[in-house]
Short mmCIF file of C-alpha atoms in Angstrom, two decimals:
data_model
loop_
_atom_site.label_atom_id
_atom_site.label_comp_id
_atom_site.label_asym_id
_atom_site.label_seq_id
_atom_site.Cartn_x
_atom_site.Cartn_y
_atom_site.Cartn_z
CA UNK X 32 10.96 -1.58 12.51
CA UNK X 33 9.61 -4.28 10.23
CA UNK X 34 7.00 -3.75 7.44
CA UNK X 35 4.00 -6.10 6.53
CA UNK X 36 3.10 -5.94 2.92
CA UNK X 37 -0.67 -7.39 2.67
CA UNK X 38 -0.61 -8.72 -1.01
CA UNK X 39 -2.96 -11.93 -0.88
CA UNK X 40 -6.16 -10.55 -2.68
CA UNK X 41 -7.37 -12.29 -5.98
CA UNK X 42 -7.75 -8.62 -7.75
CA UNK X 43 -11.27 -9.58 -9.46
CA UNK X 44 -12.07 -6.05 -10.11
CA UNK X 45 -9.03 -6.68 -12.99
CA UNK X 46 -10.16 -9.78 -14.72
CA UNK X 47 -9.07 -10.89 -16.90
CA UNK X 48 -6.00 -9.33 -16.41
CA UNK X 49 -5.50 -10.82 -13.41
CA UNK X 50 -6.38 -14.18 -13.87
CA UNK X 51 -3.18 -15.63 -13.95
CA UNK X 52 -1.14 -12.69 -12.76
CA UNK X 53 -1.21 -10.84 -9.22
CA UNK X 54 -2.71 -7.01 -9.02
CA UNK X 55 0.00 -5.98 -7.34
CA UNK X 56 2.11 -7.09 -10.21
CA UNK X 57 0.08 -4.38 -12.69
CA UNK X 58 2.30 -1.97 -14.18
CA UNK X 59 1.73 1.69 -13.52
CA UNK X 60 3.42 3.80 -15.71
CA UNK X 61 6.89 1.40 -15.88
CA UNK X 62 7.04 -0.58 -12.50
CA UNK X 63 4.93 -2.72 -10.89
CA UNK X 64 2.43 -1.78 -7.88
CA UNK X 65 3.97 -3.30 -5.38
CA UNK X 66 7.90 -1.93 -6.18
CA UNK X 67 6.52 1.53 -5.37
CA UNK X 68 5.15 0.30 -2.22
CA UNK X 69 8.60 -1.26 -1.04
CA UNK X 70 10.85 1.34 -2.62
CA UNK X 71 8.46 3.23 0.11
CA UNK X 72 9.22 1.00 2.88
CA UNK X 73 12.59 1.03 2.25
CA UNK X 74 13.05 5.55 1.96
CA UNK X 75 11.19 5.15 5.21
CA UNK X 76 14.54 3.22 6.74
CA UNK X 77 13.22 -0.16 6.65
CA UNK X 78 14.51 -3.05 5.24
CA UNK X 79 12.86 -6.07 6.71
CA UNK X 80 9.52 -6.49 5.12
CA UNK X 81 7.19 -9.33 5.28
CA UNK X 82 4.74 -9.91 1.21
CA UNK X 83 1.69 -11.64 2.70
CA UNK X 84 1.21 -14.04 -0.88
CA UNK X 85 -1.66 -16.19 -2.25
CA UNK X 86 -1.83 -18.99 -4.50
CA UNK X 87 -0.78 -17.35 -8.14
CA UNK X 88 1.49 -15.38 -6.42
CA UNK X 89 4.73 -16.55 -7.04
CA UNK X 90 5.32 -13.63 -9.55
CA UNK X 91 5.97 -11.39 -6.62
CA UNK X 92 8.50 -13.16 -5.46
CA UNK X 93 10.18 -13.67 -8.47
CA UNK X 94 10.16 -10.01 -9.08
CA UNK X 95 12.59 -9.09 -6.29
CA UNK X 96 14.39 -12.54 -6.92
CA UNK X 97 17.54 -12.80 -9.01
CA UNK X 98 17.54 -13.04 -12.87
CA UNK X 99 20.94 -14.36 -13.45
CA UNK X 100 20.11 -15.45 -17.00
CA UNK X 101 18.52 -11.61 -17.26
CA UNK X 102 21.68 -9.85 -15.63
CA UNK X 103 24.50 -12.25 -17.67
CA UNK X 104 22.49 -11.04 -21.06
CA UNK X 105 22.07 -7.31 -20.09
CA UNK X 106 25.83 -7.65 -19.07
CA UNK X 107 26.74 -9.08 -22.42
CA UNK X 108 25.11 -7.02 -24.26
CA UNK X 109 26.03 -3.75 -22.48
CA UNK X 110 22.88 -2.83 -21.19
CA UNK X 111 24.65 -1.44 -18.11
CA UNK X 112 22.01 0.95 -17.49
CA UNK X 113 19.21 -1.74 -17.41
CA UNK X 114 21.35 -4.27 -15.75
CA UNK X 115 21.91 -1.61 -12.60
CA UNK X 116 18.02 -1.35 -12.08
CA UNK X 117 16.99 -5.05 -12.20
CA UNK X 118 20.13 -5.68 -9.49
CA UNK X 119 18.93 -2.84 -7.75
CA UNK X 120 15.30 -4.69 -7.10
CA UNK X 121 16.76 -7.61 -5.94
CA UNK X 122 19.12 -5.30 -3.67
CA UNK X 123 16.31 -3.09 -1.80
CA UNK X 124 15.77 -5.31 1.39
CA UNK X 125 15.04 -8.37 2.70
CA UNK X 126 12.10 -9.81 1.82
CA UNK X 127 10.17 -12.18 3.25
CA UNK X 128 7.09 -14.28 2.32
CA UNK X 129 4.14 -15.81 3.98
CA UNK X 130 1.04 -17.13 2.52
CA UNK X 131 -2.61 -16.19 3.47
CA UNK X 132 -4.05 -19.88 3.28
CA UNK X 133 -8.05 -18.54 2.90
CA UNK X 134 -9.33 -15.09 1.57
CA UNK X 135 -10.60 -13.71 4.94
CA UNK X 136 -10.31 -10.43 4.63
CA UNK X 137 -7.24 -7.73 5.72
CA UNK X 138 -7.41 -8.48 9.16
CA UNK X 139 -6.39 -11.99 9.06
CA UNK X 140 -3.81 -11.27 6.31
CA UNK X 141 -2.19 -9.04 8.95
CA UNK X 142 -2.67 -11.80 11.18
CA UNK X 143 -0.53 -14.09 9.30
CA UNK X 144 3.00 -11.84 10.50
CA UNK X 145 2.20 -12.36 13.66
CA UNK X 146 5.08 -14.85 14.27
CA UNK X 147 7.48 -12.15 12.10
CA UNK X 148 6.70 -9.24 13.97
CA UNK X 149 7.74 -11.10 17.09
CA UNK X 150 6.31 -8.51 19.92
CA UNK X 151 7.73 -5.24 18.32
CA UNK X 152 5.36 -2.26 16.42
CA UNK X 153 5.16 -2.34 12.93
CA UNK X 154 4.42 -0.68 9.54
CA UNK X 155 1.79 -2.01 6.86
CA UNK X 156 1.56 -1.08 3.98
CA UNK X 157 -1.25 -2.15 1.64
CA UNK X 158 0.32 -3.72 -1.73
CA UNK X 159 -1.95 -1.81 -4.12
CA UNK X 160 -1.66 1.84 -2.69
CA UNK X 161 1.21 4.46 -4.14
CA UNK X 162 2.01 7.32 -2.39
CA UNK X 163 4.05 9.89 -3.27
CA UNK X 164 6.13 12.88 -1.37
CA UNK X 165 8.99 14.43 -0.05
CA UNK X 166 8.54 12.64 3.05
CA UNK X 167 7.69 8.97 2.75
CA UNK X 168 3.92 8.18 4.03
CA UNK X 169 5.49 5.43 6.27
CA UNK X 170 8.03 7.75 7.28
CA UNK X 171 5.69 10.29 8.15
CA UNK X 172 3.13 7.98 10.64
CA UNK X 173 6.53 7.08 12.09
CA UNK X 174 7.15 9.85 13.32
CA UNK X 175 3.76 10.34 14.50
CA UNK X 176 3.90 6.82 16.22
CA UNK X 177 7.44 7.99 18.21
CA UNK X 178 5.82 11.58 19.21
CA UNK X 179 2.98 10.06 20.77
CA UNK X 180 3.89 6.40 21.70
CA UNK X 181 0.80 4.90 19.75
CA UNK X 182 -0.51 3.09 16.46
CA UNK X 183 -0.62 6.10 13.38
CA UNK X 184 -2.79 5.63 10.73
CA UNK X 185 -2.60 7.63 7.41
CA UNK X 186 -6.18 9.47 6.68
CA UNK X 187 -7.02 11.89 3.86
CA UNK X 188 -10.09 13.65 3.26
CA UNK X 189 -12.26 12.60 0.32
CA UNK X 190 -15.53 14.07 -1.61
CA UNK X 191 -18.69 13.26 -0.06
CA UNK X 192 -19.58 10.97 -3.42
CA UNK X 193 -16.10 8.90 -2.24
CA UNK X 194 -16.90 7.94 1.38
CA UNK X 195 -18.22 4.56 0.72
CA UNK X 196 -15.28 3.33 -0.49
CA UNK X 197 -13.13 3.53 2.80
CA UNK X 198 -13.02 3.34 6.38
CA UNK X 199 -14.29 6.97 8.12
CA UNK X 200 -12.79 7.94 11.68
CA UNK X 201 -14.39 9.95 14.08
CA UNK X 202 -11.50 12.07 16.36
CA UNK X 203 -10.39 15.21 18.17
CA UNK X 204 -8.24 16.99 16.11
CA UNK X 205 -4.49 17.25 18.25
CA UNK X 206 -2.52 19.36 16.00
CA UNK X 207 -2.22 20.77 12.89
CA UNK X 208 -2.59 17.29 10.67
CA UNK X 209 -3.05 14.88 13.49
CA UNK X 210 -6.29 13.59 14.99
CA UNK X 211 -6.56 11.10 18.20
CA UNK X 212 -9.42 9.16 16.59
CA UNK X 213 -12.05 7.92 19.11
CA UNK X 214 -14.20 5.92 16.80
CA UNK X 215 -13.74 4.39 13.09
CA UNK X 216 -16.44 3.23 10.55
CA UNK X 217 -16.05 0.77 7.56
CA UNK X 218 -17.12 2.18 4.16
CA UNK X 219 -20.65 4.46 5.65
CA UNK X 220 -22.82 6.11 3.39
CA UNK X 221 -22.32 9.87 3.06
CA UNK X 222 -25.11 10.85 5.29
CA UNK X 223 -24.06 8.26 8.35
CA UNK X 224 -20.32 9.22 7.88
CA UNK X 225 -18.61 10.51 11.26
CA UNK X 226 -15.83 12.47 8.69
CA UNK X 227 -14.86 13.38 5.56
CA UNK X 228 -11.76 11.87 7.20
CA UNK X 229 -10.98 7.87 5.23
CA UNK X 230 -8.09 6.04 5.91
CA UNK X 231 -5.70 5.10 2.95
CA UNK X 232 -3.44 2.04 3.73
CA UNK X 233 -0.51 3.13 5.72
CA UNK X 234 -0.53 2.36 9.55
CA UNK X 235 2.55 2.13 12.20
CA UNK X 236 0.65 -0.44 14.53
CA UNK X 237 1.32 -1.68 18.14
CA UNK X 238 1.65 -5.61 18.24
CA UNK X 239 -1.00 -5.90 20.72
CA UNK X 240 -3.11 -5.55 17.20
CA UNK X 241 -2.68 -9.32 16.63
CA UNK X 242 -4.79 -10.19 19.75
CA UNK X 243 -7.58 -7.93 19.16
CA UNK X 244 -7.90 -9.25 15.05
CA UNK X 245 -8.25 -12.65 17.12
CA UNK X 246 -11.49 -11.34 19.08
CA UNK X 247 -13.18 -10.25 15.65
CA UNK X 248 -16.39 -11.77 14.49
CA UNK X 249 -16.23 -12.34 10.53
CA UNK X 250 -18.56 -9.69 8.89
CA UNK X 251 -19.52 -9.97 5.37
CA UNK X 252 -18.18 -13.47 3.39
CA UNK X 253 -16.50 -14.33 6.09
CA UNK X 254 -13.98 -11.59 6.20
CA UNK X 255 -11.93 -9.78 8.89
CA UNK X 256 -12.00 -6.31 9.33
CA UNK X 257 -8.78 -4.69 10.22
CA UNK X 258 -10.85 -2.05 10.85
CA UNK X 259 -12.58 -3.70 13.58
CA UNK X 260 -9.32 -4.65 15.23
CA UNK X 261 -7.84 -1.18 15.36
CA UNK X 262 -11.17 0.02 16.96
CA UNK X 263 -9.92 -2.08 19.97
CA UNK X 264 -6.71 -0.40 20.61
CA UNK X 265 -6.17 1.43 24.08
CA UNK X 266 -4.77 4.64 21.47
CA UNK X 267 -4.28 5.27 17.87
CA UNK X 268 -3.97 8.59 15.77
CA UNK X 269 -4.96 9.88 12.29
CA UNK X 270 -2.32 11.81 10.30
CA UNK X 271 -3.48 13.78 7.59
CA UNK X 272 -0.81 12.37 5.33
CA UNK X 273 1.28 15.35 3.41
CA UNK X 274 1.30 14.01 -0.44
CA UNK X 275 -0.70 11.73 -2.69
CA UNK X 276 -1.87 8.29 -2.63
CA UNK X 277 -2.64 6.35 -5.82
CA UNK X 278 -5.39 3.67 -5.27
CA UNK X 279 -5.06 1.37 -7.31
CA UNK X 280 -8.40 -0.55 -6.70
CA UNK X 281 -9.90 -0.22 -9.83
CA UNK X 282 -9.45 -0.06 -13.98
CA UNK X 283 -10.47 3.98 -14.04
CA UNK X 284 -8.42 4.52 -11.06
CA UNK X 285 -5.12 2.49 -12.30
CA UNK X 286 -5.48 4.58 -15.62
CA UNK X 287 -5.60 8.06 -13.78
CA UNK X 288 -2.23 6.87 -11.57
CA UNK X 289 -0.39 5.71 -14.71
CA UNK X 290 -0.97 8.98 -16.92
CA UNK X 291 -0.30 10.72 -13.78
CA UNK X 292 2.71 9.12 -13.30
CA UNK X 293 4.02 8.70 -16.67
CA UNK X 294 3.37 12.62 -17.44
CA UNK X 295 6.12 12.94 -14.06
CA UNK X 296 8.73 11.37 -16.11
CA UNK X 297 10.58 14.16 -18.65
CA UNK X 298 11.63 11.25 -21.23
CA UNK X 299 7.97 10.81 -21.81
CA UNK X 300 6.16 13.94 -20.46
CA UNK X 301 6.01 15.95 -23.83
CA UNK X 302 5.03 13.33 -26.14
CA UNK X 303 2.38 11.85 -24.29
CA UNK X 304 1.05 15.26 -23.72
CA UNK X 305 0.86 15.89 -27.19
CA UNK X 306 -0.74 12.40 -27.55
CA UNK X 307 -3.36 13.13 -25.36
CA UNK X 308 -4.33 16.74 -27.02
CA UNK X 309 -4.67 14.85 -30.00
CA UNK X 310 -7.08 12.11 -29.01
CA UNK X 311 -9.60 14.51 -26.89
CA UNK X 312 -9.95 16.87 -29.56
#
C-alpha cells in the first residue's frame, strides 16, 4: 500500500505566516503538521508515500531530507539525543514528491499520483489533519477497506453549527462504526445536511478513483471536488474513526491542537497548566 500526501494548498487562512513558508510546515506543539501525518502513514505499515508540493514548497522536502551540517554539529557537540530524532525524520520512509502545477482543488491534487499509484488502492492522507489513537486512522480504514473489498473513508460526527465546513454522507449504517454511504454532500447548510456524519481526511481508495476525478466538472474557482469523484465509485464505506482528529484549517483551530497537544507531553504539562490558570484569571 502506498500513501498520497495532498500538501499543495497556499494556506491563506495563515497569512502572513504563510507567505513564504508551507501550512503544513506550522508547528503544533514541537513538530511540524505534516510529520504527524507521515509518522501516521508510516504506524499504519506504510512506507512509500507520495507529498503532492507547490511552488514555496521546497521546505517540505527539506524537512525529511538530510542535515549533514545539522547531524556533524549535534554529533560534535553531544547532542545525541537531538541528533537521534532529526536522523530519525529522514529515516521514516520513502518519500516521494510531485508538484500540483495549478491550484484546482483536492481532486486534481490526487490526480497528480496517478502515475505513482500505478493500478493498486491507496491511502490519502490530507497534509494538515492530525489524528491521534491507539490504532492509527489509516490503519483503521485499512482494515475496513480489506473486510469489505472497497474505498473507506474516515467520518466523524460534528455539531450542527460545524456542518458547513465538511463534506456530509448520507448511508446505511453496516455495523457498529461503519456505514455503506449511498450519497455524499460538499459543505451543506445544517438544515439541507443528509448527516451529522462529515468526513475528515483519511480515505483507503480504489484506483479506479483517478478516472472518475477525470469526468468532474470544475465547481467553484475552478476547483475539483474529490468529493465529487468518490460519489462515482461502484462502493465506498464510512468508518466512524475511533480517536481524534486535529484540523488544522484555521488560526483558532491550530491554537486548540497545540495546547492540546503540548498539555500531552509530561516535560511541559504542569507548567503550562499553571501558565494558563494564571492568564484566565
Amino acid at each position: 500500500m502506498k500513501a498520497v500526501i495532498p500538501a499543495a494548498g497556499l494556506g491563506t487562512r495563515f497569512l502572513p505566516a504563510t507567505k513564504a513558508q508551507p501550512k503544513e510546515m506550522l508547528p503544533v506543539y514541537n513538530k511540524p503538521t505534516i510529520q504527524y501525518v507521515v509518522e501516521e502513514a508510516v504506524a499504519s505499515g506504510i512506507d512509500d508515500i507520495l507529498i503532492i508540493t507547490g511552488k514555496g514548497k521546497r521546505s517540505i522536502e527539506d524537512h525529511f531530507d538530510r542535515s549533514f551540517e545539522l547531524e556533524y554539529s549535534l554529533r560534535n557537540c553531544g547532542k545525541m539525543d537531538y541528533l537521534v530524532e532529526v536522523e530519525a525524520i529522514s529515516e521514516m520512509a520513502d518519500i516521494y514528491y510531485v508538484r500540483q502545477k495549478q491550484q484546482k482543488g483536492l481532486g486534481d491534487a490526487i490526480h497528480c499520483a496517478k502515475k505513482h499509484i500505478d493500478g493498486q488502492p491507496f491511502a490519502v492522507l490530507l497534509g494538515d489533519t492530525i489524528s491521534q489513537s491507539q490504532v492509527p486512522c489509516t490503519k483503521q480504514l485499512l482494515d475496513v477497506h480489506e473486510k469489505y473489498g472497497a474505498s473507506a473513508i474516515a467520518i466523524e460526527r460534528v455539531p450542527r453549527d460545524k456542518i458547513e465546513r465538511y463534506g456530509i454522507i448520507k448511508g446505511q449504517q453496516v455495523e457498529d462504526s461503519v456505514y455503506h454511504i449511498e450519497d455524499m454532500v460538499e459543505k451543506p447548510r445544517p438544515e439541507e445536511a443528509p448527516s451529522d456524519l462529515a468526513i475528515t481526511g483519511r480515505y483507503v481508495l480504489e484506483s479506479d478513483i483517478f478516472d472518475h476525478i477525470a469526468e468532474v466538472e470544475p465547481g467553484v474557482g475552478g476547483e475539483i471536488q474529490l468529493t465529487d469523484a468518490m460519489r462515482q465509485l461502484d462502493s465506498i464505506y464510512g468508518h466512524i474513526f475511533d480517536g481524534k482528529i486535529y484540523d488544522i484549517g484555521n488560526n483558532v483551530e491550530w491554537l486548540k491542537s497545540s495546547l492540546e497537544i503540548a498539555l500531552q507531553d509530561p516535560d511541559v504539562n504542569g507548567e503550562l497548566r499553571e501558565y494558563l490558570k494564571n492568564i484566565l484569571k
